[in-house]
Amino acid sequence: MPFTIAIIGRPNVGKSTLFNRLVGQKLALVDDMPGVTRDRREGEAKLFDLNFTIIDTAGLDEGPKGSLTARMQEQTETAIALADALFFVIDARIGLTPADRAFADFARRADKPVLLLANKSEGKHGELGAMESYALGLGDPIQISAEHGEGMGELYDAVSKLVPPTDDEEDEHEETDEERANRPIRVAIVGRPNAGKSTLINHLLGEERLLTSPEAGTTRDSIAVEIEWKGRGFRIFDTAGLRRRSRIEEKLEKLSVADALRAVRFAEVVVLMMDAQNRFEEQDLRIADLIEREGRALVIAVNKWDLMDGNPGQISMLRRDADHWLPQVAGAPIVAVSGLMGEGIDRLMQAIIEAYAIWNRRVPTAALNRWFEQAIADNPPPAVSGRRLKLNYITQTKARPPSFVLFCSRADAIPQSYLRYLTNSMRETFELPGTPVRITLREKANPFAHKRKRPN
């Protein structure tokens, strides 16, 4: 179990900026507005030769029982319980506040090593605020600037007394083929706001890991969680709801949407979650089109199915609707679920595994050539400007998603309708439902192009 450190403190002291600095990526959303972070987020931190797990938390704040603020604090308390040590962060430019003093007592009661970090210490005002922090009784403050990377050496000296150094031999370990095969499948859960994404993941985990609320827009960061289902590992990303661009007004929501789009690009399988009572709306179709353009395997989950009337034939209607509205990913698996009641979860997880296998599929060359000859014989390419188009051969260049190169004459003249015919025929023949199929056209080199015409 790696050494774990939780970053705690009141809102807007720079906890997420420090988290991003230590993990070396902009994973956590950062904004001047207090309270951006809501769920706890974990990452693998590296501080020179020290490796440890770091947890970013919501700002410690008080709120009535059952409120969103109170549940955010519960997430922070869970992070403190999981951690081996704490970074207690204050804003040195503002100096100590009553909230800092109250939460310092909270940190002391955790009975774990606490490092006091005076963030934003650059400049004269930061120096004065850092001096004030001695009054908290948490030891000598470590003056840092998470934004500018100042004070990381002093932070290393303090952390090195807690975290054992990393064994270099472990860093040089190369991943074997078996390890790659057993690597967790990366899954992003996306959809419109309030479709039930966080509720579904909480049911998979068996705990209230992610904040949920009847209000749309509760999730802001893309939070990754690890689960295991029937011996198979999954790394699942909960994302912020995706609204139409014209409705995105606040800067923070724009950051949340950008974070969700990054999760889609990082994922291998994307689950598009829809509300059963308002399914296949325009924004759902836009999101599905984005997933297809990014080349990710798609699984459609129709959530809140427990609210439907249960008439026979509803599932068949879902299948027909999906193929009608999403022809670019024809055959994509569609599963009716209830994240709240836990219905359909096993079917959804099995659909994710099958979609992942199809996304990784390679078609044997001999079978591909036989299909290609038959497809051209059944439906020859049309003549353009009185000249016949010649299709020479096709080969698969890669999987993830299945991608092919078609060598031909006059690539720019082949109609898109004919490429759609080849794509749909390939899906049906080689059982590639739902996954994006890429066909790139390439003109075959003319062996006589370099020869000059003889003068008359």
mmCIF file of C-alpha atoms in Angstrom, residues 28-211:
data_model
loop_
_atom_site.group_PDB
_atom_site.id
_atom_site.type_symbol
_atom_site.label_atom_id
_atom_site.label_comp_id
_atom_site.label_asym_id
_atom_site.label_seq_id
_atom_site.Cartn_x
_atom_site.Cartn_y
_atom_site.Cartn_z
ATOM 1 C CA ALA A 28 -7.844 19.032 -10.640
ATOM 2 C CA LEU A 29 -9.897 22.051 -11.672
ATOM 3 C CA VAL A 30 -8.476 25.355 -10.404
ATOM 4 C CA ASP A 31 -10.319 28.668 -10.229
ATOM 5 C CA ASP A 32 -10.329 31.807 -8.086
ATOM 6 C CA MET A 33 -13.878 31.032 -6.951
ATOM 7 C CA PRO A 34 -13.935 29.159 -3.600
ATOM 8 C CA GLY A 35 -15.369 25.656 -3.399
ATOM 9 C CA VAL A 36 -14.433 24.383 -6.873
ATOM 10 C CA THR A 37 -13.368 20.949 -5.569
ATOM 11 C CA ARG A 38 -16.237 18.831 -4.273
ATOM 12 C CA ASP A 39 -15.266 15.153 -4.490
ATOM 13 C CA ARG A 40 -11.943 13.836 -3.302
ATOM 14 C CA ARG A 41 -9.456 13.091 -6.063
ATOM 15 C CA GLU A 42 -6.454 10.772 -5.860
ATOM 16 C CA GLY A 43 -3.258 10.921 -7.896
ATOM 17 C CA GLU A 44 0.249 9.503 -7.964
ATOM 18 C CA ALA A 45 2.583 12.229 -6.708
ATOM 19 C CA LYS A 46 6.305 12.502 -7.369
ATOM 20 C CA LEU A 47 8.518 14.847 -5.398
ATOM 21 C CA PHE A 48 12.091 14.347 -6.641
ATOM 22 C CA ASP A 49 12.823 10.694 -5.709
ATOM 23 C CA LEU A 50 9.744 10.304 -3.478
ATOM 24 C CA ASN A 51 6.610 8.606 -4.787
ATOM 25 C CA PHE A 52 3.363 8.629 -2.830
ATOM 26 C CA THR A 53 -0.405 8.868 -3.289
ATOM 27 C CA ILE A 54 -1.866 12.348 -2.863
ATOM 28 C CA ILE A 55 -5.545 13.126 -2.189
ATOM 29 C CA ASP A 56 -7.081 16.487 -3.071
ATOM 30 C CA THR A 57 -10.102 17.320 -0.926
ATOM 31 C CA ALA A 58 -12.924 19.839 -0.753
ATOM 32 C CA GLY A 59 -12.284 22.870 1.420
ATOM 33 C CA LEU A 60 -13.194 22.268 5.041
ATOM 34 C CA ASP A 61 -16.428 24.137 5.646
ATOM 35 C CA GLU A 62 -19.466 23.828 7.865
ATOM 36 C CA GLY A 63 -23.018 23.275 6.665
ATOM 37 C CA PRO A 64 -26.363 21.879 7.895
ATOM 38 C CA LYS A 65 -26.638 18.106 8.119
ATOM 39 C CA GLY A 66 -27.542 16.506 4.783
ATOM 40 C CA SER A 67 -26.573 19.570 2.740
ATOM 41 C CA LEU A 68 -24.108 19.428 -0.135
ATOM 42 C CA THR A 69 -21.525 21.278 2.006
ATOM 43 C CA ALA A 70 -21.884 18.752 4.835
ATOM 44 C CA ARG A 71 -21.471 15.820 2.434
ATOM 45 C CA MET A 72 -18.398 17.485 0.921
ATOM 46 C CA GLN A 73 -16.900 17.593 4.423
ATOM 47 C CA GLU A 74 -17.753 13.916 4.883
ATOM 48 C CA GLN A 75 -15.677 13.202 1.759
ATOM 49 C CA THR A 76 -12.794 15.154 3.304
ATOM 50 C CA GLU A 77 -13.110 13.225 6.575
ATOM 51 C CA THR A 78 -12.972 9.958 4.605
ATOM 52 C CA ALA A 79 -9.773 11.153 2.884
ATOM 53 C CA ILE A 80 -8.230 11.981 6.266
ATOM 54 C CA ALA A 81 -9.098 8.493 7.534
ATOM 55 C CA LEU A 82 -7.426 6.903 4.493
ATOM 56 C CA ALA A 83 -4.281 9.054 4.706
ATOM 57 C CA ASP A 84 -1.020 8.323 6.512
ATOM 58 C CA ALA A 85 -0.197 12.028 6.856
ATOM 59 C CA LEU A 86 -1.775 15.428 6.178
ATOM 60 C CA PHE A 87 -0.792 18.628 4.378
ATOM 61 C CA PHE A 88 -2.617 21.436 6.196
ATOM 62 C CA VAL A 89 -2.618 24.379 3.783
ATOM 63 C CA ILE A 90 -3.211 28.045 4.631
ATOM 64 C CA ASP A 91 -3.154 31.163 2.456
ATOM 65 C CA ALA A 92 -0.101 33.146 3.637
ATOM 66 C CA ARG A 93 -1.192 36.306 1.806
ATOM 67 C CA ILE A 94 -4.425 36.519 3.799
ATOM 68 C CA GLY A 95 -2.965 35.246 7.066
ATOM 69 C CA LEU A 96 -4.784 33.221 9.692
ATOM 70 C CA THR A 97 -8.574 33.229 9.758
ATOM 71 C CA PRO A 98 -10.954 31.841 12.402
ATOM 72 C CA ALA A 99 -11.678 28.963 10.007
ATOM 73 C CA ASP A 100 -7.962 28.092 9.862
ATOM 74 C CA ARG A 101 -7.820 27.958 13.669
ATOM 75 C CA ALA A 102 -10.946 25.788 13.912
ATOM 76 C CA PHE A 103 -9.764 23.335 11.283
ATOM 77 C CA ALA A 104 -6.270 23.148 12.796
ATOM 78 C CA ASP A 105 -7.941 21.604 15.863
ATOM 79 C CA PHE A 106 -9.718 19.221 13.466
ATOM 80 C CA ALA A 107 -6.353 18.210 11.955
ATOM 81 C CA ARG A 108 -4.786 17.651 15.374
ATOM 82 C CA ARG A 109 -7.624 15.317 16.398
ATOM 83 C CA ALA A 110 -6.850 13.117 13.384
ATOM 84 C CA ASP A 111 -3.758 11.946 15.316
ATOM 85 C CA LYS A 112 -1.606 11.751 12.178
ATOM 86 C CA PRO A 113 1.574 13.558 11.121
ATOM 87 C CA VAL A 114 0.648 17.059 9.925
ATOM 88 C CA LEU A 115 2.827 19.308 7.766
ATOM 89 C CA LEU A 116 1.783 22.956 7.870
ATOM 90 C CA LEU A 117 2.114 24.533 4.409
ATOM 91 C CA ALA A 118 1.943 28.319 4.072
ATOM 92 C CA ASN A 119 0.975 28.612 0.412
ATOM 93 C CA LYS A 120 1.219 31.797 -1.709
ATOM 94 C CA SER A 121 4.270 32.815 0.338
ATOM 95 C CA GLU A 122 5.951 34.727 -2.472
ATOM 96 C CA GLY A 123 6.490 38.406 -1.612
ATOM 97 C CA LYS A 124 6.435 40.434 1.602
ATOM 98 C CA HIS A 125 2.774 39.771 2.437
ATOM 99 C CA GLY A 126 3.311 36.031 2.189
ATOM 100 C CA GLU A 127 6.225 36.189 4.627
ATOM 101 C CA LEU A 128 4.079 37.916 7.262
ATOM 102 C CA GLY A 129 1.233 35.441 6.910
ATOM 103 C CA ALA A 130 3.621 32.512 7.253
ATOM 104 C CA MET A 131 4.901 33.942 10.535
ATOM 105 C CA GLU A 132 1.335 34.156 11.848
ATOM 106 C CA SER A 133 0.800 30.440 11.255
ATOM 107 C CA TYR A 134 3.065 29.509 14.170
ATOM 108 C CA ALA A 135 0.044 30.300 16.342
ATOM 109 C CA LEU A 136 -1.719 27.170 15.058
ATOM 110 C CA GLY A 137 0.607 24.931 17.033
ATOM 111 C CA LEU A 138 1.250 22.587 14.089
ATOM 112 C CA GLY A 139 4.997 23.114 14.010
ATOM 113 C CA ASP A 140 7.172 25.209 11.707
ATOM 114 C CA PRO A 141 5.369 26.342 8.552
ATOM 115 C CA ILE A 142 6.852 25.334 5.206
ATOM 116 C CA GLN A 143 6.650 28.350 2.914
ATOM 117 C CA ILE A 144 5.696 27.361 -0.617
ATOM 118 C CA SER A 145 4.118 28.707 -3.770
ATOM 119 C CA ALA A 146 2.241 25.853 -5.429
ATOM 120 C CA GLU A 147 1.574 27.996 -8.496
ATOM 121 C CA HIS A 148 5.213 28.976 -9.080
ATOM 122 C CA GLY A 149 6.894 25.845 -7.676
ATOM 123 C CA GLU A 150 8.742 27.672 -4.899
ATOM 124 C CA GLY A 151 9.622 25.884 -1.656
ATOM 125 C CA MET A 152 9.500 22.368 -3.151
ATOM 126 C CA GLY A 153 12.985 21.623 -1.774
ATOM 127 C CA GLU A 154 11.895 22.477 1.775
ATOM 128 C CA LEU A 155 8.746 20.415 1.269
ATOM 129 C CA TYR A 156 10.867 17.484 0.094
ATOM 130 C CA ASP A 157 13.012 17.654 3.241
ATOM 131 C CA ALA A 158 9.918 17.424 5.430
ATOM 132 C CA VAL A 159 8.149 14.714 3.396
ATOM 133 C CA SER A 160 11.297 12.564 3.123
ATOM 134 C CA LYS A 161 11.135 12.027 6.886
ATOM 135 C CA LEU A 162 7.742 10.380 6.402
ATOM 136 C CA VAL A 163 7.913 8.664 2.994
ATOM 137 C CA PRO A 164 10.514 5.977 2.231
ATOM 138 C CA PRO A 165 12.547 6.666 -0.963
ATOM 139 C CA THR A 166 11.582 4.828 -4.132
ATOM 140 C CA ASP A 167 13.575 1.787 -5.219
ATOM 141 C CA ASP A 168 15.075 2.651 -8.637
ATOM 142 C CA GLU A 169 14.885 -1.001 -9.706
ATOM 143 C CA GLU A 170 11.112 -0.903 -9.384
ATOM 144 C CA ASP A 171 10.930 2.168 -11.653
ATOM 145 C CA GLU A 172 12.824 0.345 -14.405
ATOM 146 C CA HIS A 173 10.415 -2.599 -14.432
ATOM 147 C CA GLU A 174 8.973 -3.112 -17.911
ATOM 148 C CA GLU A 175 5.350 -4.073 -18.352
ATOM 149 C CA THR A 176 4.908 -7.619 -19.690
ATOM 150 C CA ASP A 177 2.266 -8.704 -22.230
ATOM 151 C CA GLU A 178 0.356 -10.459 -19.453
ATOM 152 C CA GLU A 179 0.358 -7.278 -17.354
ATOM 153 C CA ARG A 180 -0.957 -5.282 -20.318
ATOM 154 C CA ALA A 181 -3.776 -7.813 -20.791
ATOM 155 C CA ASN A 182 -4.713 -7.543 -17.116
ATOM 156 C CA ARG A 183 -4.512 -3.750 -17.033
ATOM 157 C CA PRO A 184 -7.794 -2.128 -15.890
ATOM 158 C CA ILE A 185 -10.137 -1.086 -18.690
ATOM 159 C CA ARG A 186 -10.425 2.710 -18.736
ATOM 160 C CA VAL A 187 -14.109 3.671 -18.822
ATOM 161 C CA ALA A 188 -15.579 7.195 -18.911
ATOM 162 C CA ILE A 189 -19.204 7.732 -17.879
ATOM 163 C CA VAL A 190 -20.604 10.736 -19.765
ATOM 164 C CA GLY A 191 -23.990 12.289 -20.416
ATOM 165 C CA ARG A 192 -26.164 15.304 -19.849
ATOM 166 C CA PRO A 193 -26.366 16.821 -16.356
ATOM 167 C CA ASN A 194 -28.357 14.841 -13.769
ATOM 168 C CA ALA A 195 -28.478 11.652 -15.839
ATOM 169 C CA GLY A 196 -27.372 9.635 -12.772
ATOM 170 C CA LYS A 197 -23.692 9.054 -13.565
ATOM 171 C CA SER A 198 -22.363 9.439 -9.998
ATOM 172 C CA THR A 199 -25.225 7.382 -8.541
ATOM 173 C CA LEU A 200 -24.358 4.488 -10.861
ATOM 174 C CA ILE A 201 -20.681 4.544 -9.895
ATOM 175 C CA ASN A 202 -21.541 4.705 -6.189
ATOM 176 C CA HIS A 203 -23.620 1.550 -6.624
ATOM 177 C CA LEU A 204 -20.730 -0.182 -8.382
ATOM 178 C CA LEU A 205 -18.425 0.733 -5.494
ATOM 179 C CA GLY A 206 -20.934 -0.127 -2.799
ATOM 180 C CA GLU A 207 -20.318 3.187 -1.027
ATOM 181 C CA GLU A 208 -21.115 6.888 -1.310
ATOM 182 C CA ARG A 209 -17.758 7.649 -2.908
ATOM 183 C CA LEU A 210 -19.056 10.420 -5.199
ATOM 184 C CA LEU A 211 -21.313 13.307 -4.282
#
